Short mmCIF file of C-alpha atoms in Angstrom, two decimals:
data_model
loop_
_atom_site.label_atom_id
_atom_site.label_comp_id
_atom_site.label_asym_id
_atom_site.label_seq_id
_atom_site.Cartn_x
_atom_site.Cartn_y
_atom_site.Cartn_z
CA MET A 638 6.48 -20.20 25.40
CA SER A 639 7.57 -21.45 22.20
CA THR A 640 11.71 -23.13 21.94
CA GLU A 641 12.04 -20.89 18.85
CA HIS A 642 14.60 -18.12 19.89
CA LEU A 643 15.28 -14.82 17.82
CA ALA A 644 18.59 -13.79 17.88
CA SER A 645 19.43 -10.30 18.24
CA GLU A 646 20.86 -10.04 14.33
CA ARG A 647 17.38 -11.32 13.46
CA ARG A 648 15.44 -9.06 15.84
CA ALA A 649 17.35 -6.01 14.36
CA ALA A 650 16.22 -7.51 10.76
CA VAL A 651 12.81 -7.61 11.64
CA MET A 652 12.76 -4.05 13.17
CA ALA A 653 14.65 -3.02 9.63
CA ALA A 654 12.06 -4.68 7.68
CA LEU A 655 8.94 -2.66 9.56
CA GLU A 656 10.97 0.51 9.54
CA SER A 657 10.50 -0.37 5.50
CA ILE A 658 7.03 -1.07 5.09
CA PRO A 659 5.41 2.94 5.64
CA THR A 660 7.61 3.47 2.34
CA LEU A 661 7.03 0.44 0.98
CA LEU A 662 3.02 0.52 0.96
CA VAL A 663 3.38 4.20 -0.64
CA GLU A 664 5.00 2.57 -3.45
CA LEU A 665 2.83 -0.08 -3.92
CA ASP A 666 -0.58 1.89 -3.49
CA ILE A 667 1.09 4.00 -6.67
CA THR A 668 1.92 0.76 -8.45
CA LEU A 669 -1.74 -1.05 -7.87
CA SER A 670 -3.40 1.99 -9.39
CA ARG A 671 -1.81 1.60 -12.58
CA THR A 672 -4.10 0.45 -15.06
CA ASP A 673 -4.87 1.22 -18.92
CA VAL A 674 -8.67 1.09 -18.13
CA ILE A 675 -9.28 3.65 -15.46
CA THR A 676 -8.28 7.23 -15.89
CA SER A 677 -7.96 10.32 -14.09
CA ALA A 678 -10.81 12.18 -11.99
CA GLY A 679 -10.42 15.29 -14.04
CA SER A 680 -11.35 13.54 -17.53
CA LEU A 681 -13.89 11.22 -15.86
CA GLY A 682 -13.67 8.77 -19.31
CA TYR A 683 -12.15 5.54 -20.44
CA VAL A 684 -8.76 6.91 -22.45
CA ARG A 685 -6.59 4.54 -23.95
CA THR A 686 -3.33 6.37 -24.22
CA PRO A 687 0.53 5.67 -23.43
CA ARG A 688 0.90 9.26 -22.25
CA ALA A 689 1.88 8.17 -18.08
CA GLU A 690 0.26 11.46 -17.00
CA GLN A 691 -3.02 10.87 -18.08
CA VAL A 692 -3.09 6.77 -17.70
CA LEU A 693 -0.94 4.54 -15.63
CA PRO A 694 -0.06 1.21 -16.65
CA PHE A 695 -1.63 -1.53 -14.40
CA ASN A 696 0.79 -3.88 -12.23
CA SER A 697 -1.39 -7.12 -11.12
CA GLY A 698 1.01 -7.72 -8.44
CA ALA A 699 0.89 -5.19 -6.26
CA ALA A 700 -2.59 -5.75 -4.95
CA LYS A 701 -1.46 -8.87 -3.57
CA ALA A 702 1.97 -7.73 -2.06
CA ARG A 703 -0.38 -5.29 -0.54
CA ARG A 704 -2.71 -7.87 0.87
CA ASP A 705 0.58 -10.10 1.92
CA ILE A 706 1.86 -7.23 3.91
CA ALA A 707 -1.60 -6.49 5.40
CA GLY A 708 -2.10 -10.00 6.42
CA VAL A 709 1.02 -10.47 8.29
CA LEU A 710 0.93 -7.23 10.00
CA THR A 711 -2.74 -7.85 11.04
CA THR A 712 -1.78 -11.61 12.46
CA TYR A 713 1.04 -10.32 14.37
CA ALA A 714 -0.54 -6.99 15.65
CA ALA A 715 -2.80 -9.29 17.10
CA LYS A 716 -0.14 -11.46 19.03
CA VAL A 717 1.43 -8.50 20.44
CA SER A 718 -2.26 -7.20 21.77
CA ALA A 719 -2.90 -10.59 23.57
CA ALA A 720 0.71 -10.44 24.89
CA ILE A 721 0.39 -6.80 26.49
CA ALA A 722 -3.29 -6.64 27.01
CA GLN A 723 -3.62 -3.80 24.28
CA ARG A 724 -6.07 -3.47 21.86
CA ALA A 725 -4.12 -3.49 18.46
CA PRO A 726 -4.70 -0.68 15.61
CA VAL A 727 -7.13 -1.58 12.43
CA THR A 728 -5.11 0.04 9.75
CA THR A 729 -1.85 -1.60 8.35
CA ILE A 730 0.19 1.62 9.03
CA GLU A 731 -0.88 1.92 12.68
CA GLN A 732 -0.32 -1.50 13.03
CA CYS A 733 3.20 -1.74 11.58
CA ARG A 734 3.82 1.56 14.13
CA PHE A 735 2.23 -0.50 16.68
CA LEU A 736 4.38 -3.27 16.10
CA ILE A 737 7.76 -1.16 15.91
CA ARG A 738 6.47 0.73 19.03
CA HIS A 739 6.18 -2.65 21.44
CA LEU A 740 8.17 -5.47 19.90
CA PRO A 741 11.67 -4.41 21.46
CA SER A 742 9.64 -5.31 24.93
CA ILE A 743 8.69 -8.53 24.15
CA PHE A 744 11.42 -11.27 24.73
CA ASP A 745 13.01 -12.82 22.14
CA ASP A 746 11.50 -16.53 22.80
CA SER A 747 8.08 -15.17 23.11
CA ASP A 748 5.56 -17.18 21.08
CA VAL A 749 4.86 -13.78 19.44
CA PHE A 750 7.90 -13.74 17.15
CA VAL A 751 7.36 -16.98 16.07
CA GLY A 752 7.28 -17.17 12.00
CA LEU A 753 7.35 -13.28 12.43
CA ASP A 754 11.12 -13.02 10.80
CA ALA A 755 10.83 -15.26 7.51
CA SER A 756 6.92 -13.70 7.19
CA LEU A 757 8.33 -10.05 6.59
CA SER A 758 11.25 -11.18 5.02
CA ARG A 759 8.94 -13.04 2.12
CA VAL A 760 6.35 -9.79 2.09
CA THR A 761 8.42 -7.29 1.60
CA ARG A 762 10.82 -9.63 -0.81
CA LEU A 763 7.76 -10.01 -3.29
CA GLY A 764 7.03 -6.29 -2.25
CA TYR A 765 10.41 -4.88 -3.45
CA ARG A 766 9.99 -7.35 -6.74
CA THR A 767 6.74 -5.95 -7.79
CA ILE A 768 8.08 -2.06 -7.77
CA ASP A 769 10.81 -3.48 -9.55
CA ARG A 770 13.24 -1.77 -7.23
CA PRO A 771 16.13 -1.83 -4.91
CA GLU A 772 15.33 -1.75 -1.44
CA SER A 773 17.44 0.99 -0.65
CA ARG A 774 16.04 3.40 -3.56
CA VAL A 775 12.68 4.79 -3.96
CA GLY A 776 10.81 5.33 -7.17
CA VAL A 777 10.52 9.05 -8.43
CA GLY A 778 8.39 8.55 -11.41
CA ASN A 779 9.94 9.72 -15.01
CA CYS A 780 12.24 12.61 -15.95
CA GLU A 781 10.77 14.99 -18.51
CA CYS A 782 13.02 13.73 -21.30
CA GLY A 783 11.32 10.15 -20.36
CA ARG A 784 14.40 8.56 -18.15
CA GLY A 785 13.02 6.92 -14.89
CA LEU A 786 14.53 8.19 -11.65
CA SER A 787 15.17 6.78 -8.52
CA ALA A 788 16.80 8.38 -4.89
CA ARG A 789 17.88 7.45 -1.84
CA PRO A 790 14.58 7.52 0.64
CA ASP A 791 16.28 10.72 2.77
CA ALA A 792 17.07 12.48 -0.42
CA ASP A 793 15.96 15.74 -1.17
CA LEU A 794 16.81 16.08 -4.62
CA VAL A 795 18.03 13.80 -7.44
CA ARG A 796 19.66 14.54 -10.70
CA CYS A 797 18.97 12.51 -13.95
CA GLU A 798 21.67 11.12 -15.45
CA ASP A 799 20.51 11.84 -18.85
CA CYS A 800 19.73 15.80 -19.24
CA GLY A 801 20.79 17.06 -15.92
CA THR A 802 17.13 17.97 -14.80
CA VAL A 803 17.25 17.91 -10.94
CA VAL A 804 13.58 17.08 -8.91
CA ALA A 805 12.67 17.51 -5.60
CA VAL A 806 11.96 13.83 -4.50
CA ARG A 807 9.33 14.33 -1.50
CA ARG A 808 7.50 16.60 -3.43
CA ARG A 809 7.17 14.36 -6.84
CA ARG A 810 6.29 11.06 -4.65
CA ARG A 811 3.72 13.51 -3.12
CA GLU A 812 2.54 14.38 -6.65
CA MET A 813 2.61 10.66 -7.64
CA LEU A 814 0.40 9.81 -4.90
CA ASP A 815 -2.27 12.35 -5.15
CA GLN A 816 -2.11 11.16 -8.77
CA ALA A 817 -2.88 7.53 -7.88
CA TYR A 818 -5.22 8.77 -5.54
CA GLU A 819 -7.60 10.29 -7.89
CA VAL A 820 -7.59 7.15 -10.26
CA MET A 821 -11.30 5.98 -11.47
CA GLY A 822 -12.79 2.87 -12.10
CA THR A 823 -15.84 0.33 -11.85
CA ALA A 824 -16.34 -1.39 -8.89
CA ALA A 825 -14.79 -4.90 -10.49
CA GLN A 826 -11.43 -2.90 -11.72
CA LEU A 827 -10.87 -1.63 -8.29
CA ALA A 828 -12.21 -4.70 -6.24
CA ARG A 829 -9.25 -6.63 -8.48
CA LEU A 830 -6.81 -3.82 -7.00
CA LEU A 831 -7.37 -3.49 -2.94
CA SER A 832 -7.79 -5.54 0.32
CA ASP A 833 -9.47 -4.32 3.40
CA GLY A 834 -7.75 -3.37 6.86
CA ALA A 835 -7.46 -7.22 7.60
CA GLY A 836 -5.90 -8.01 4.63
CA ASP A 837 -8.90 -9.55 2.74
CA ARG A 838 -10.00 -9.27 -0.67
CA ILE A 839 -12.55 -6.39 -1.42
CA SER A 840 -15.67 -7.50 -3.96
CA ALA A 841 -16.93 -5.36 -5.98
CA ASP A 842 -20.49 -6.34 -4.54
CA ARG A 843 -19.12 -4.22 -1.32
CA ILE A 844 -17.78 -1.52 -3.52
CA ARG A 845 -21.91 -0.97 -4.68
CA GLN A 846 -22.78 -1.26 -1.34
CA TRP A 847 -20.78 1.40 0.06
CA ALA A 848 -22.11 3.66 -2.41
CA ARG A 849 -25.63 2.90 -2.01
CA ARG A 850 -24.90 3.64 1.45
CA GLY A 851 -23.43 7.19 0.60
CA LYS A 852 -20.40 6.26 1.56
CA LEU A 853 -18.69 6.87 -2.06
CA THR A 854 -19.75 9.43 -4.86
CA GLY A 855 -20.22 7.29 -8.35
CA HIS A 856 -19.98 8.94 -11.37
CA VAL A 857 -21.60 7.54 -14.72
CA VAL A 858 -19.17 7.20 -18.15
CA GLY A 859 -20.93 5.76 -20.82
CA ASN A 860 -22.73 2.91 -19.42
CA ASP A 861 -20.68 2.38 -16.35
CA THR A 862 -20.37 3.89 -13.09
CA VAL A 863 -17.14 4.91 -11.84
CA TYR A 864 -15.48 5.97 -8.43
CA ARG A 865 -12.38 7.42 -7.19
CA LEU A 866 -9.60 5.12 -5.80
CA GLY A 867 -8.37 7.01 -2.78
CA ASP A 868 -11.90 7.29 -1.58
CA VAL A 869 -12.01 3.33 -1.67
CA ILE A 870 -8.57 3.10 -0.70
CA GLU A 871 -9.64 5.01 2.95
CA LEU A 872 -12.77 2.84 3.70
CA CYS A 873 -10.94 0.03 3.00
CA ALA A 874 -8.85 0.60 5.77
CA LEU A 875 -11.27 0.53 8.27
CA PRO A 876 -12.72 -2.38 10.51
CA GLN A 877 -15.60 -4.10 9.22
CA GLY A 878 -17.94 -3.59 12.13
CA SER A 879 -17.26 0.32 10.99
CA TYR A 880 -19.11 -0.54 8.09
CA ARG A 881 -22.04 -1.80 9.74
CA ARG A 882 -22.02 0.31 12.31
CA SER A 883 -22.11 3.47 10.39
CA ALA A 884 -24.47 1.44 7.68
#
């Protein structure tokens, strides 16, 4: 047993951080897909334009923030798995839910908790800095007038402070995530953005290998082959063993 004791207020902070992670991951998925060299599946071309609905600006920090979160969740899901003799899930979201479900039953002085508080605090702070908003609000994109919008996570509607337009929060965020998943890029471009279910970097060669095995559909644009970001994200969430079994 470790001598490090997790005080009740810090346990509460750990659980609060875990509860916030699914929403934060959605924000990061939206942010990481933003680039001026990949475009939507509808046009299948390299379009350079400032219009947000066609091409989104790239935030390279989102990929690292997401990998760091995935790495922490994988590490501590494995520790909890060993402590309770129950297999841990392999995807980041399911690992988060696994920790939320089982951590309350583990004693405060368990080795499972060593470093968890600090690690979660570090990666969630990085995530919120990356998406550039307060932790208590979620991004809702831009109003038609151009003003950036944000809302409380439980809000149904948000009103633009400039023009008064009312936006449905859940519908807008669903549209933003759908748009992000439809972004297209070459294997090299997408490899810069993503990690697998274990938090490891995805190589361009692995993406091309998935395409050769029929797991990804490529689209030829000029001299390049591009792939849909959403399809690659779904493959990244699978355990590495499943790639080999289904090869």
